[in-house]
Coordinates of N, CA, C and O in Angstrom, one line a residue:
M1 N 50.1 2.3 21.5 CA 49.5 2.5 22.8 C 48.0 2.4 22.6 O 47.4 3.1 21.7
S2 N 47.3 1.7 23.4 CA 45.9 1.5 23.3 C 45.1 2.6 24.0 O 45.7 3.3 24.9
T3 N 43.8 2.8 23.7 CA 43.0 3.7 24.4 C 43.0 3.4 25.9 O 43.0 4.3 26.8
S4 N 42.9 2.2 26.3 CA 42.8 1.8 27.7 C 44.1 2.2 28.4 O 44.1 2.6 29.6
D5 N 45.3 2.1 27.7 CA 46.5 2.6 28.3 C 46.5 4.1 28.6 O 47.0 4.6 29.6
L6 N 45.9 4.8 27.6 CA 45.8 6.3 27.8 C 44.9 6.6 29.0 O 45.3 7.5 29.8
A7 N 43.8 6.0 29.1 CA 42.9 6.2 30.2 C 43.5 5.9 31.5 O 43.3 6.6 32.5
K8 N 44.3 4.9 31.6 CA 44.9 4.5 32.9 C 45.9 5.5 33.3 O 46.0 5.8 34.5
D9 N 46.6 6.1 32.4 CA 47.6 7.1 32.8 C 47.2 8.5 32.7 O 47.9 9.4 32.9
W10 N 45.9 8.8 32.4 CA 45.4 10.1 32.3 C 45.4 10.8 33.6 O 44.9 10.3 34.6
I11 N 45.9 12.0 33.6 CA 45.9 12.9 34.8 C 45.1 14.1 34.4 O 45.4 14.9 33.5
P12 N 43.9 14.4 35.1 CA 43.1 15.5 34.7 C 43.8 16.8 35.1 O 44.5 16.9 36.1
D13 N 43.5 17.8 34.3 CA 44.0 19.2 34.5 C 43.1 19.9 35.5 O 41.9 19.9 35.4
T14 N 43.6 20.4 36.6 CA 42.8 21.1 37.6 C 43.3 22.5 37.8 O 43.0 23.2 38.8
A15 N 44.1 23.0 36.8 CA 44.7 24.3 37.0 C 43.8 25.5 36.9 O 44.1 26.6 37.5
T16 N 42.6 25.3 36.3 CA 41.7 26.4 36.1 C 40.3 26.1 36.7 O 40.0 24.9 36.8
F17 N 39.6 27.1 37.0 CA 38.2 26.9 37.5 C 37.4 26.2 36.4 O 36.7 25.2 36.7
G18 N 37.6 26.5 35.2 CA 36.9 25.8 34.1 C 37.2 24.4 34.0 O 36.3 23.5 33.8
A19 N 38.4 24.0 34.2 CA 38.8 22.6 34.1 C 38.2 21.8 35.3 O 37.7 20.7 35.1
R20 N 38.2 22.5 36.5 CA 37.5 21.8 37.6 C 36.0 21.7 37.4 O 35.5 20.7 37.8
L21 N 35.4 22.7 36.8 CA 34.0 22.5 36.5 C 33.7 21.3 35.5 O 32.8 20.6 35.7
A22 N 34.6 21.2 34.5 CA 34.5 20.1 33.6 C 34.6 18.8 34.4 O 33.9 17.8 34.1
L23 N 35.5 18.7 35.3 CA 35.7 17.5 36.1 C 34.5 17.2 37.0 O 34.1 16.1 37.2
V24 N 33.9 18.3 37.5 CA 32.6 18.1 38.3 C 31.6 17.4 37.4 O 30.9 16.5 37.8
R25 N 31.4 18.0 36.2 CA 30.4 17.4 35.2 C 30.8 15.9 34.9 O 29.9 15.1 34.9
W26 N 32.0 15.7 34.7 CA 32.5 14.3 34.4 C 32.2 13.4 35.5 O 31.7 12.3 35.3
R27 N 32.4 13.8 36.7 CA 32.2 13.0 37.9 C 30.7 12.6 38.1 O 30.4 11.5 38.5
F28 N 29.8 13.6 37.7 CA 28.4 13.3 37.9 C 27.8 12.8 36.6 O 26.5 12.6 36.6
H29 N 28.6 12.6 35.5 CA 28.1 12.2 34.3 C 27.0 13.1 33.7 O 26.0 12.7 33.1
W30 N 27.3 14.4 33.8 CA 26.4 15.5 33.4 C 26.9 16.0 32.1 O 28.1 16.2 31.9
N31 N 25.9 16.4 31.2 CA 26.3 17.3 30.1 C 26.0 18.7 30.6 O 25.6 18.9 31.8
V32 N 26.3 19.7 29.8 CA 26.1 21.1 30.3 C 24.6 21.4 30.6 O 24.4 22.1 31.6
R33 N 23.7 20.8 29.9 CA 22.3 21.0 30.2 C 21.9 20.5 31.5 O 21.2 21.1 32.3
E34 N 22.5 19.3 31.8 CA 22.2 18.7 33.1 C 22.8 19.5 34.3 O 22.2 19.6 35.3
A35 N 24.0 20.0 34.0 CA 24.6 20.9 35.1 C 23.8 22.1 35.3 O 23.6 22.5 36.4
E36 N 23.2 22.7 34.2 CA 22.3 23.8 34.3 C 21.2 23.5 35.2 O 20.8 24.2 36.1
R37 N 20.5 22.4 34.9 CA 19.3 22.0 35.7 C 19.7 21.7 37.1 O 18.9 22.1 38.0
E38 N 20.7 21.0 37.4 CA 21.1 20.6 38.7 C 21.6 21.7 39.6 O 21.3 21.8 40.8
C39 N 22.3 22.6 39.0 CA 22.9 23.7 39.8 C 22.3 25.1 39.6 O 22.7 26.1 40.1
H40 N 21.2 25.1 38.7 CA 20.5 26.4 38.5 C 21.4 27.5 37.9 O 21.4 28.6 38.4
I41 N 22.2 27.1 36.9 CA 23.2 28.0 36.3 C 22.9 27.8 34.8 O 22.9 26.7 34.3
S42 N 22.9 28.9 34.0 CA 22.6 28.8 32.6 C 23.7 28.0 31.9 O 24.8 28.1 32.3
Q43 N 23.3 27.3 30.8 CA 24.2 26.6 30.0 C 25.3 27.5 29.4 O 26.5 27.2 29.4
N44 N 24.9 28.7 29.0 CA 25.9 29.6 28.4 C 26.9 30.1 29.4 O 28.1 30.2 29.1
L45 N 26.5 30.4 30.6 CA 27.4 30.7 31.7 C 28.4 29.6 32.0 O 29.6 29.7 32.0
W46 N 27.8 28.4 32.2 CA 28.6 27.2 32.6 C 29.6 26.9 31.5 O 30.8 26.8 31.8
A47 N 29.2 26.9 30.2 CA 30.1 26.6 29.1 C 31.2 27.7 29.0 O 32.3 27.4 28.7
G48 N 30.8 29.0 29.3 CA 31.8 30.1 29.2 C 32.8 29.9 30.3 O 34.0 30.2 30.1
W49 N 32.4 29.5 31.5 CA 33.3 29.3 32.6 C 34.3 28.1 32.3 O 35.5 28.2 32.5
E50 N 33.8 27.1 31.7 CA 34.6 26.0 31.3 C 35.6 26.4 30.2 O 36.7 25.9 30.2
A51 N 35.2 27.4 29.4 CA 36.1 27.9 28.4 C 37.1 28.9 28.9 O 38.0 29.3 28.1
G52 N 37.0 29.3 30.1 CA 38.0 30.2 30.7 C 37.5 31.5 31.4 O 38.3 32.2 32.0
S53 N 36.3 31.8 31.2 CA 35.7 33.0 32.0 C 35.6 32.7 33.4 O 35.5 31.5 33.8
L54 N 35.5 33.7 34.2 CA 35.2 33.5 35.7 C 33.8 34.2 36.0 O 33.5 35.2 35.4
P55 N 33.1 33.6 36.9 CA 31.8 34.2 37.3 C 32.1 35.6 38.0 O 33.0 35.7 38.8
R56 N 31.2 36.5 37.8 CA 31.3 37.8 38.5 C 31.0 37.6 40.0 O 31.7 38.2 40.8
N57 N 30.1 36.7 40.3 CA 29.8 36.4 41.7 C 30.3 35.1 42.1 O 29.6 34.1 42.4
Y58 N 31.7 35.0 42.0 CA 32.4 33.8 42.1 C 32.0 32.9 43.4 O 31.7 31.8 43.3
I59 N 32.0 33.6 44.6 CA 31.8 32.9 45.8 C 30.3 32.3 45.8 O 30.1 31.1 46.2
E60 N 29.4 33.1 45.3 CA 28.0 32.6 45.3 C 27.9 31.4 44.4 O 27.2 30.4 44.7
I61 N 28.5 31.4 43.2 CA 28.4 30.3 42.3 C 29.1 29.1 42.8 O 28.6 28.0 42.8
V62 N 30.3 29.3 43.4 CA 31.0 28.1 44.0 C 30.1 27.5 45.1 O 30.0 26.3 45.2
N63 N 29.6 28.3 46.0 CA 28.7 27.8 47.0 C 27.5 27.0 46.5 O 27.2 26.0 47.0
R64 N 26.9 27.5 45.4 CA 25.8 26.8 44.8 C 26.2 25.4 44.2 O 25.5 24.4 44.4
I65 N 27.4 25.4 43.6 CA 27.9 24.1 43.0 C 28.2 23.2 44.2 O 27.9 22.0 44.1
V66 N 28.9 23.7 45.2 CA 29.3 22.8 46.3 C 28.0 22.3 47.0 O 28.0 21.1 47.4
L67 N 27.0 23.1 47.2 CA 25.8 22.7 47.9 C 25.2 21.5 47.1 O 24.7 20.5 47.7
R68 N 25.1 21.6 45.8 CA 24.5 20.6 45.0 C 25.3 19.3 44.8 O 24.8 18.2 44.8
T69 N 26.6 19.5 44.7 CA 27.5 18.3 44.4 C 28.3 17.7 45.5 O 28.7 16.6 45.5
G70 N 28.5 18.6 46.6 CA 29.3 18.1 47.7 C 30.8 18.1 47.4 O 31.6 17.6 48.2
V71 N 31.2 18.7 46.3 CA 32.7 18.7 46.1 C 33.3 19.7 47.1 O 32.7 20.5 47.7
N72 N 34.6 19.5 47.3 CA 35.3 20.3 48.2 C 35.4 21.8 47.7 O 35.9 22.0 46.6
K73 N 35.0 22.7 48.6 CA 34.9 24.1 48.2 C 36.3 24.7 47.9 O 36.5 25.4 46.9
V74 N 37.3 24.4 48.7 CA 38.6 24.9 48.5 C 39.2 24.4 47.1 O 39.8 25.1 46.3
W75 N 39.0 23.1 46.9 CA 39.4 22.5 45.6 C 38.7 23.2 44.4 O 39.4 23.5 43.5
L76 N 37.4 23.4 44.5 CA 36.7 24.0 43.4 C 37.3 25.4 43.2 O 37.4 25.9 42.0
M77 N 37.6 26.1 44.2 CA 38.1 27.5 44.1 C 39.5 27.6 43.6 O 39.9 28.5 42.9
T78 N 40.3 26.7 44.1 CA 41.8 26.9 43.9 C 42.5 25.7 43.3 O 43.6 25.9 42.9
G79 N 41.9 24.6 43.2 CA 42.5 23.4 42.6 C 43.3 22.5 43.5 O 43.4 22.6 44.7

């Protein structure tokens, strides 16, 4: 199986908030530093959330990311 076959059949994981954040970065072609700059969220926090932590101020963070990216709020919160 070639790499292009894998990419064609790839289904992203959206089960967790961290996975959805990673997809947001992928969609915008951002690394964690660019996500920090664009969404005004520290690299350490963003990376921690992608690794499985949840923000203490979840709604505020979701709103900030939605405002900057235009992603669907319900999707970002729940998948």
